[in-house]
Amino acid sequence: MIVRLEPRATAPRWLQAALTLAAIVVALAIGAVILAFVGGDPVRAYLHIFDAAFGDIGVLSDTLVKATPLILTGLACALAFRMRLWNIGAEGQFLLGAWGAGAIVLVPILPAGMPAFVVIPAMMVAGALAGGAWAFIPGILKARLGVNEIITTLMLNYIALAWLQFWVFGPWSEGGFQQTGPFPREAWLPRLTDFAAQIPVLAGLTTHLGLVFALVATAIMSVVLSRTRWGYEMRLIGDNARAARYAGINVAKYVIVVFVISGALAGLAGMSEVSGVVHRLQDRISPGYGFTAIIIAYLARLGPWRVVLASILFGALILAGREIQPSGVPAMIQGIILFCLIASDVLLRYRVRVGRPAEATATAPT
Amino acid sequence: MAGPQGTQPRTSTPLAIEAVGIVKSFPGVIANDHVDFDLRVGEIHALLGENGAGKSTLMNVLAGLYRPDEGEIRVGGEPVQLRSPRDAIAAGIGMVHQHFALVPSQTVAENVLLGLDRPRFRLDLKRTEAEIMSLATDIGLRVEPSARIWQLSIGEQQRVEIVKMLFHGARILILDEPTAVLAPQETAELFENLRALTDAARSIIFISHKLGEVLSIADRITVMRAGKVTAAGLEPEGVTRADLARRMVGRPVLESLERTKVEPGAVVLSVEDVTALNDRGLPALRGVSLQVHAGEIVGIAAVAGNGQSELAQVITGLRACTGRVVVDGRDIAAGPVRAAIESGVGHVPEDRAGVGSAPNLSLIDNLIMRRFRQQPITRGPFLDASAARSKAQTLQGAYEISAPTLDTPVRILSGGNLQRLILAREIDAAPRLLVAVQPTRGLDVGAIEGIHQLLLDLREQGAAILLISEELEELLALADRILVMYEGQVTTAVERPSAADIDAIGLHMMGGEGADSAIDRASTVG
Ligand SMILES: Nc1ncnc2c1ncn2[C@@H]1O[C@H](COP(=O)(O)OP(=O)(O)OP(=O)(O)O)[C@@H](O)[C@H]1O
Ligand SMILES: [Mg+2]
């Protein structure tokens, strides 16, 4: 028997979905084999991961907390990737967003004692602006000078981290520690647990308003992409930039604008994380959300609502990483999922034929 | 009508390849319906047929890109299974597609090596270059192995594709509409090369819509229509263009058109002293001035690379320039493209797949490409999907664009159908000025007749048309005035051209001295 690949002209839609699910299942199976090989009990490990992520309302809430920055950064990547702009700088834009949001209360830009309904919108705007400004750099370099955005966005991640470190180690450091002092309560995004006085079941649930930002952003992006002129123009640019130019679209402007919006989404994720979870600035606010976001965008095949689903899955894996030993297992599974996904793409573009060797070889003349 | 019988070779020449009973269907169409086809060693076998007849599909089957649903392929008498282009090349079959698959920034030699298993480890470019050189000179093809692809003309790139296939061991060459992109002189050169190849025992399948060309080069001719063979292996002796056209389209085709007299109106397009650079940064237009009036078709005759492509781009806003490009009194030379679109400039671009369409988007998306900003498709920031769909539906019907559904990505359209889509979009917008570059490239004779009529109708409605074409016959049939371009300048104008002017125009296109007197004589006589 011999297995052969044959290119296919078009792939049906259901196949994409089926292959994505299959890739996840296969990844879990490979993970199980590895777990069994090193002497673990894969079934128990998976049950444990599932339990640690979705087992009760408390951990489910924690999963959603983890998913929130992933959704926003995932959307940031998906948006850029749709135009074939390889923004792998969501991490840096996230950090800048956190920094910008922090600046509102740390500089302070707003005087102390302002109410939450002023402070929080100000932080959102600052976070989105800072992230957007950070992404403007690769955007304009790409649009005007044709500089490869993969390199610039990647390098800007390191600069962003150094920038954040400078502020939390230096001017904003609290007593020489590598973090700032806690933000005032007005700068905290409301969490479910804040309403425990009225609704007791919410006690201890840390899901915060950032999730709503993420879902609203998803809804907006979904509508914009599928129904509006801008979505159409982006589709055109993403498929054939020369045709887009011929259609009268200012492609360079789009490159810049999409980069800025992508950065703003990642910046908003950074704001949501410091304002909703960490409540202060420190240099370790991201366990690599901006990088995981690339995998998520890919897993979601750039669909906004699918980004939400993929983020919840990855939120669960990140959360489980804290819970179970060895904690490397969920990270390993993340990696295997990505591999399986990339591998499954082959099946999208080719059809597998199984045949006997004799039949499969072409007899060459002469 | 001749049946698909008579495929038995009448001579003892062995068959290079034989396809028997090939069936290939796609959702909604049977592209090949029990097709028989054979190719003798050392012959040029032309394949004709209207747009969407299934020619490219059959060739893709022979080249291992598609698997037939039924049928058998025999190479040198032996049945073969071609599961991929690699299998096909192993069986000695190489295909040159209409859209070349060359990497522009790399050299000829590097491109020729692409897709080969060698070299395994170390790339010895010098040696490869020498091998390519010797192969090419053996067969009589001129190539420069160390040149970079982007430096080459279309005709030279095509030669590279051919050499690449030969280098990979092809003995059977499939050329899908090779002459559609070539200027007449390049075509002549290609034909010399093809003859040299058949002399070297290579066999060639050649697809074309140009009947005259087919009659002059082919040893045998097969005609397809709607997935079936309607005439198999005709010998060209005694066959006329009209015969072929009738067999292709299923009805007689008028090769001459009714032209009503239209009094030219006001100046619509005025190009004033325009200069522009080409993609390589060299001067492409050196002070071009011309005018096109309402109700007038002005033809541009030029050998490829003399600035006519850049002229079209400048007028439609795709290329920066100095000087003035005035449409209905508005100077649009400074761009952007949108200013040209809004001034009513339609554009049928030269490169339909690379510029004129977005291959993975649907028919609908492609049909609204230049008008999505207008009512009723745009409503505020939203696009009205149902308005777009109904617009697309009307256009598909009116211009006979055959495709499974309106949601099909246009990359699977046949070449001619994609061209129809672009023409539908641009002509239906009722442009003030239409810049049409090779508008009938890749169309079958029936469709060409239809498009020519549409252009004449558009002219009658008072549109100005700038027609850039490498087909002198097309220019003569349509143009009220022909401008000859040479090395980025308009060198001559011929009013009311007729067939008598062909030689003079041809001389001018080559930059010939002394052609002036010929033209003067021709135009005073005509
Ligand atoms: N990959 C595909 N999927 C679906 N339909 C296809 C595909 N390729 C071709 N077709 C359809 O098959 C039919 C034959 O197409 P083909 O490209 O073979 O025509 P052709 O004879 O080469 O025409 P042209 O002269 O216009 O190039 C057309 O109706 C086309 O839309
Ligand atoms: Mg074709």
PDB file of N, CA and C in Angstrom, chain B residues 176-238:
ATOM      1  N   ASP B 176      -1.019  25.919 -23.107  1.00  0.00           N
ATOM      2  CA  ASP B 176      -2.397  26.408 -22.994  1.00  0.00           C
ATOM      3  C   ASP B 176      -2.442  27.884 -23.374  1.00  0.00           C
ATOM      4  N   GLU B 177      -2.971  28.177 -24.507  1.00  0.00           N
ATOM      5  CA  GLU B 177      -3.079  29.523 -25.055  1.00  0.00           C
ATOM      6  C   GLU B 177      -1.769  30.313 -24.960  1.00  0.00           C
ATOM      7  N   PRO B 178      -0.697  29.732 -25.509  1.00  0.00           N
ATOM      8  CA  PRO B 178       0.599  30.407 -25.384  1.00  0.00           C
ATOM      9  C   PRO B 178       0.639  31.740 -26.121  1.00  0.00           C
ATOM     10  N   THR B 179      -0.120  31.854 -27.189  1.00  0.00           N
ATOM     11  CA  THR B 179       0.015  33.066 -27.999  1.00  0.00           C
ATOM     12  C   THR B 179      -0.895  34.189 -27.522  1.00  0.00           C
ATOM     13  N   ALA B 180      -1.763  33.889 -26.532  1.00  0.00           N
ATOM     14  CA  ALA B 180      -2.686  34.928 -26.070  1.00  0.00           C
ATOM     15  C   ALA B 180      -1.925  36.124 -25.517  1.00  0.00           C
ATOM     16  N   VAL B 181      -0.754  35.859 -24.944  1.00  0.00           N
ATOM     17  CA  VAL B 181      -0.017  36.941 -24.307  1.00  0.00           C
ATOM     18  C   VAL B 181       1.101  37.484 -25.189  1.00  0.00           C
ATOM     19  N   LEU B 182       1.201  36.969 -26.402  1.00  0.00           N
ATOM     20  CA  LEU B 182       2.363  37.348 -27.224  1.00  0.00           C
ATOM     21  C   LEU B 182       2.006  38.372 -28.289  1.00  0.00           C
ATOM     22  N   ALA B 183       2.995  39.185 -28.599  1.00  0.00           N
ATOM     23  CA  ALA B 183       2.874  40.085 -29.743  1.00  0.00           C
ATOM     24  C   ALA B 183       3.103  39.247 -31.005  1.00  0.00           C
ATOM     25  N   PRO B 184       2.632  39.746 -32.142  1.00  0.00           N
ATOM     26  CA  PRO B 184       2.756  38.961 -33.377  1.00  0.00           C
ATOM     27  C   PRO B 184       4.192  38.473 -33.657  1.00  0.00           C
ATOM     28  N   GLN B 185       5.181  39.360 -33.451  1.00  0.00           N
ATOM     29  CA  GLN B 185       6.560  38.911 -33.757  1.00  0.00           C
ATOM     30  C   GLN B 185       6.982  37.811 -32.793  1.00  0.00           C
ATOM     31  N   GLU B 186       6.530  37.960 -31.514  1.00  0.00           N
ATOM     32  CA  GLU B 186       6.874  36.927 -30.542  1.00  0.00           C
ATOM     33  C   GLU B 186       6.216  35.614 -30.915  1.00  0.00           C
ATOM     34  N   THR B 187       4.989  35.704 -31.425  1.00  0.00           N
ATOM     35  CA  THR B 187       4.298  34.497 -31.860  1.00  0.00           C
ATOM     36  C   THR B 187       5.074  33.815 -32.976  1.00  0.00           C
ATOM     37  N   ALA B 188       5.543  34.617 -33.928  1.00  0.00           N
ATOM     38  CA  ALA B 188       6.295  34.039 -35.034  1.00  0.00           C
ATOM     39  C   ALA B 188       7.527  33.298 -34.504  1.00  0.00           C
ATOM     40  N   GLU B 189       8.159  33.925 -33.513  1.00  0.00           N
ATOM     41  CA  GLU B 189       9.352  33.311 -32.946  1.00  0.00           C
ATOM     42  C   GLU B 189       9.012  32.013 -32.213  1.00  0.00           C
ATOM     43  N   LEU B 190       7.880  32.067 -31.466  1.00  0.00           N
ATOM     44  CA  LEU B 190       7.440  30.866 -30.761  1.00  0.00           C
ATOM     45  C   LEU B 190       7.203  29.737 -31.761  1.00  0.00           C
ATOM     46  N   PHE B 191       6.564  30.066 -32.883  1.00  0.00           N
ATOM     47  CA  PHE B 191       6.268  29.020 -33.857  1.00  0.00           C
ATOM     48  C   PHE B 191       7.542  28.416 -34.417  1.00  0.00           C
ATOM     49  N   GLU B 192       8.542  29.251 -34.656  1.00  0.00           N
ATOM     50  CA  GLU B 192       9.827  28.688 -35.104  1.00  0.00           C
ATOM     51  C   GLU B 192      10.360  27.710 -34.068  1.00  0.00           C
ATOM     52  N   ASN B 193      10.263  28.137 -32.789  1.00  0.00           N
ATOM     53  CA  ASN B 193      10.749  27.265 -31.726  1.00  0.00           C
ATOM     54  C   ASN B 193       9.973  25.961 -31.677  1.00  0.00           C
ATOM     55  N   LEU B 194       8.666  26.043 -31.869  1.00  0.00           N
ATOM     56  CA  LEU B 194       7.851  24.831 -31.801  1.00  0.00           C
ATOM     57  C   LEU B 194       8.230  23.874 -32.923  1.00  0.00           C
ATOM     58  N   ARG B 195       8.479  24.432 -34.099  1.00  0.00           N
ATOM     59  CA  ARG B 195       8.907  23.584 -35.215  1.00  0.00           C
ATOM     60  C   ARG B 195      10.233  22.913 -34.897  1.00  0.00           C
ATOM     61  N   ALA B 196      11.132  23.696 -34.307  1.00  0.00           N
ATOM     62  CA  ALA B 196      12.426  23.110 -33.940  1.00  0.00           C
ATOM     63  C   ALA B 196      12.207  21.970 -32.948  1.00  0.00           C
ATOM     64  N   LEU B 197      11.260  22.135 -32.053  1.00  0.00           N
ATOM     65  CA  LEU B 197      10.996  21.102 -31.060  1.00  0.00           C
ATOM     66  C   LEU B 197      10.445  19.835 -31.705  1.00  0.00           C
ATOM     67  N   THR B 198       9.504  20.007 -32.641  1.00  0.00           N
ATOM     68  CA  THR B 198       8.962  18.796 -33.247  1.00  0.00           C
ATOM     69  C   THR B 198      10.029  18.103 -34.087  1.00  0.00           C
ATOM     70  N   ASP B 199      10.925  18.894 -34.680  1.00  0.00           N
ATOM     71  CA  ASP B 199      12.032  18.275 -35.409  1.00  0.00           C
ATOM     72  C   ASP B 199      12.891  17.445 -34.472  1.00  0.00           C
ATOM     73  N   ALA B 200      12.953  17.870 -33.210  1.00  0.00           N
ATOM     74  CA  ALA B 200      13.736  17.112 -32.230  1.00  0.00           C
ATOM     75  C   ALA B 200      12.862  16.061 -31.549  1.00  0.00           C
ATOM     76  N   ALA B 201      11.841  15.578 -32.250  1.00  0.00           N
ATOM     77  CA  ALA B 201      11.000  14.474 -31.786  1.00  0.00           C
ATOM     78  C   ALA B 201      10.177  14.796 -30.548  1.00  0.00           C
ATOM     79  N   ARG B 202       9.993  16.085 -30.245  1.00  0.00           N
ATOM     80  CA  ARG B 202       9.032  16.429 -29.192  1.00  0.00           C
ATOM     81  C   ARG B 202       7.655  16.555 -29.831  1.00  0.00           C
ATOM     82  N   SER B 203       6.621  16.334 -29.045  1.00  0.00           N
ATOM     83  CA  SER B 203       5.256  16.436 -29.561  1.00  0.00           C
ATOM     84  C   SER B 203       4.546  17.522 -28.768  1.00  0.00           C
ATOM     85  N   ILE B 204       3.668  18.229 -29.462  1.00  0.00           N
ATOM     86  CA  ILE B 204       3.120  19.434 -28.836  1.00  0.00           C
ATOM     87  C   ILE B 204       1.603  19.487 -28.966  1.00  0.00           C
ATOM     88  N   ILE B 205       0.946  19.798 -27.843  1.00  0.00           N
ATOM     89  CA  ILE B 205      -0.476  20.121 -27.889  1.00  0.00           C
ATOM     90  C   ILE B 205      -0.586  21.621 -27.675  1.00  0.00           C
ATOM     91  N   PHE B 206      -1.369  22.243 -28.530  1.00  0.00           N
ATOM     92  CA  PHE B 206      -1.346  23.679 -28.615  1.00  0.00           C
ATOM     93  C   PHE B 206      -2.786  24.173 -28.579  1.00  0.00           C
ATOM     94  N   ILE B 207      -3.122  24.987 -27.568  1.00  0.00           N
ATOM     95  CA  ILE B 207      -4.482  25.532 -27.488  1.00  0.00           C
ATOM     96  C   ILE B 207      -4.456  26.979 -27.930  1.00  0.00           C
ATOM     97  N   SER B 208      -5.423  27.362 -28.737  1.00  0.00           N
ATOM     98  CA  SER B 208      -5.488  28.757 -29.163  1.00  0.00           C
ATOM     99  C   SER B 208      -6.903  29.086 -29.604  1.00  0.00           C
ATOM    100  N   HIS B 209      -7.217  30.369 -29.513  1.00  0.00           N
ATOM    101  CA  HIS B 209      -8.499  30.815 -30.059  1.00  0.00           C
ATOM    102  C   HIS B 209      -8.306  31.502 -31.404  1.00  0.00           C
ATOM    103  N   LYS B 210      -7.051  31.624 -31.824  1.00  0.00           N
ATOM    104  CA  LYS B 210      -6.787  32.347 -33.059  1.00  0.00           C
ATOM    105  C   LYS B 210      -6.748  31.359 -34.214  1.00  0.00           C
ATOM    106  N   LEU B 211      -7.788  31.395 -35.015  1.00  0.00           N
ATOM    107  CA  LEU B 211      -7.965  30.349 -36.021  1.00  0.00           C
ATOM    108  C   LEU B 211      -6.898  30.398 -37.098  1.00  0.00           C
ATOM    109  N   GLY B 212      -6.523  31.610 -37.490  1.00  0.00           N
ATOM    110  CA  GLY B 212      -5.529  31.735 -38.547  1.00  0.00           C
ATOM    111  C   GLY B 212      -4.224  31.084 -38.135  1.00  0.00           C
ATOM    112  N   GLU B 213      -3.864  31.375 -36.911  1.00  0.00           N
ATOM    113  CA  GLU B 213      -2.664  30.839 -36.317  1.00  0.00           C
ATOM    114  C   GLU B 213      -2.692  29.312 -36.275  1.00  0.00           C
ATOM    115  N   VAL B 214      -3.819  28.788 -35.852  1.00  0.00           N
ATOM    116  CA  VAL B 214      -3.969  27.345 -35.750  1.00  0.00           C
ATOM    117  C   VAL B 214      -3.797  26.713 -37.134  1.00  0.00           C
ATOM    118  N   LEU B 215      -4.432  27.312 -38.138  1.00  0.00           N
ATOM    119  CA  LEU B 215      -4.336  26.732 -39.478  1.00  0.00           C
ATOM    120  C   LEU B 215      -2.911  26.771 -39.988  1.00  0.00           C
ATOM    121  N   SER B 216      -2.140  27.781 -39.566  1.00  0.00           N
ATOM    122  CA  SER B 216      -0.790  27.873 -40.116  1.00  0.00           C
ATOM    123  C   SER B 216       0.196  26.943 -39.416  1.00  0.00           C
ATOM    124  N   ILE B 217      -0.018  26.617 -38.140  1.00  0.00           N
ATOM    125  CA  ILE B 217       1.015  25.846 -37.441  1.00  0.00           C
ATOM    126  C   ILE B 217       0.638  24.385 -37.216  1.00  0.00           C
ATOM    127  N   ALA B 218      -0.666  24.087 -37.139  1.00  0.00           N
ATOM    128  CA  ALA B 218      -1.040  22.753 -36.668  1.00  0.00           C
ATOM    129  C   ALA B 218      -0.896  21.694 -37.740  1.00  0.00           C
ATOM    130  N   ASP B 219      -0.500  20.483 -37.312  1.00  0.00           N
ATOM    131  CA  ASP B 219      -0.518  19.337 -38.206  1.00  0.00           C
ATOM    132  C   ASP B 219      -1.909  18.736 -38.224  1.00  0.00           C
ATOM    133  N   ARG B 220      -2.540  18.745 -37.034  1.00  0.00           N
ATOM    134  CA  ARG B 220      -3.929  18.282 -36.965  1.00  0.00           C
ATOM    135  C   ARG B 220      -4.672  19.185 -35.987  1.00  0.00           C
ATOM    136  N   ILE B 221      -5.992  19.181 -36.096  1.00  0.00           N
ATOM    137  CA  ILE B 221      -6.811  20.067 -35.270  1.00  0.00           C
ATOM    138  C   ILE B 221      -7.966  19.273 -34.674  1.00  0.00           C
ATOM    139  N   THR B 222      -8.168  19.441 -33.385  1.00  0.00           N
ATOM    140  CA  THR B 222      -9.337  18.845 -32.746  1.00  0.00           C
ATOM    141  C   THR B 222     -10.181  19.966 -32.157  1.00  0.00           C
ATOM    142  N   VAL B 223     -11.479  19.865 -32.328  1.00  0.00           N
ATOM    143  CA  VAL B 223     -12.374  20.915 -31.847  1.00  0.00           C
ATOM    144  C   VAL B 223     -13.276  20.357 -30.760  1.00  0.00           C
ATOM    145  N   MET B 224     -13.428  21.113 -29.673  1.00  0.00           N
ATOM    146  CA  MET B 224     -14.312  20.692 -28.584  1.00  0.00           C
ATOM    147  C   MET B 224     -15.439  21.695 -28.422  1.00  0.00           C
ATOM    148  N   ARG B 225     -16.558  21.171 -27.973  1.00  0.00           N
ATOM    149  CA  ARG B 225     -17.650  22.067 -27.612  1.00  0.00           C
ATOM    150  C   ARG B 225     -18.436  21.437 -26.473  1.00  0.00           C
ATOM    151  N   ALA B 226     -18.696  22.225 -25.452  1.00  0.00           N
ATOM    152  CA  ALA B 226     -19.482  21.782 -24.296  1.00  0.00           C
ATOM    153  C   ALA B 226     -19.027  20.414 -23.793  1.00  0.00           C
ATOM    154  N   GLY B 227     -17.727  20.263 -23.644  1.00  0.00           N
ATOM    155  CA  GLY B 227     -17.200  19.049 -23.032  1.00  0.00           C
ATOM    156  C   GLY B 227     -17.010  17.880 -23.980  1.00  0.00           C
ATOM    157  N   LYS B 228     -17.468  18.032 -25.231  1.00  0.00           N
ATOM    158  CA  LYS B 228     -17.354  16.914 -26.171  1.00  0.00           C
ATOM    159  C   LYS B 228     -16.467  17.300 -27.352  1.00  0.00           C
ATOM    160  N   VAL B 229     -15.907  16.259 -27.988  1.00  0.00           N
ATOM    161  CA  VAL B 229     -15.132  16.507 -29.201  1.00  0.00           C
ATOM    162  C   VAL B 229     -16.104  16.597 -30.368  1.00  0.00           C
ATOM    163  N   THR B 230     -16.048  17.683 -31.138  1.00  0.00           N
ATOM    164  CA  THR B 230     -16.950  17.793 -32.277  1.00  0.00           C
ATOM    165  C   THR B 230     -16.234  17.554 -33.596  1.00  0.00           C
ATOM    166  N   ALA B 231     -14.922  17.618 -33.582  1.00  0.00           N
ATOM    167  CA  ALA B 231     -14.165  17.253 -34.775  1.00  0.00           C
ATOM    168  C   ALA B 231     -12.817  16.769 -34.285  1.00  0.00           C
ATOM    169  N   ALA B 232     -12.456  15.564 -34.680  1.00  0.00           N
ATOM    170  CA  ALA B 232     -11.230  14.985 -34.152  1.00  0.00           C
ATOM    171  C   ALA B 232     -10.174  14.899 -35.234  1.00  0.00           C
ATOM    172  N   GLY B 233      -8.997  15.389 -34.916  1.00  0.00           N
ATOM    173  CA  GLY B 233      -7.853  15.191 -35.787  1.00  0.00           C
ATOM    174  C   GLY B 233      -7.997  15.661 -37.223  1.00  0.00           C
ATOM    175  N   LEU B 234      -8.642  16.806 -37.429  1.00  0.00           N
ATOM    176  CA  LEU B 234      -8.756  17.353 -38.787  1.00  0.00           C
ATOM    177  C   LEU B 234      -7.384  17.714 -39.327  1.00  0.00           C
ATOM    178  N   GLU B 235      -7.190  17.417 -40.626  1.00  0.00           N
ATOM    179  CA  GLU B 235      -5.978  17.926 -41.253  1.00  0.00           C
ATOM    180  C   GLU B 235      -6.299  19.342 -41.727  1.00  0.00           C
ATOM    181  N   PRO B 236      -5.383  20.281 -41.564  1.00  0.00           N
ATOM    182  CA  PRO B 236      -5.725  21.665 -41.874  1.00  0.00           C
ATOM    183  C   PRO B 236      -5.955  21.918 -43.367  1.00  0.00           C
ATOM    184  N   GLU B 237      -5.440  21.042 -44.255  1.00  0.00           N
ATOM    185  CA  GLU B 237      -5.617  21.286 -45.684  1.00  0.00           C
ATOM    186  C   GLU B 237      -7.109  21.321 -46.005  1.00  0.00           C
ATOM    187  N   GLY B 238      -7.509  22.360 -46.699  1.00  0.00           N
ATOM    188  CA  GLY B 238      -8.886  22.422 -47.151  1.00  0.00           C
ATOM    189  C   GLY B 238      -9.881  22.888 -46.104  1.00  0.00           C
TER     190      GLY B 238
END
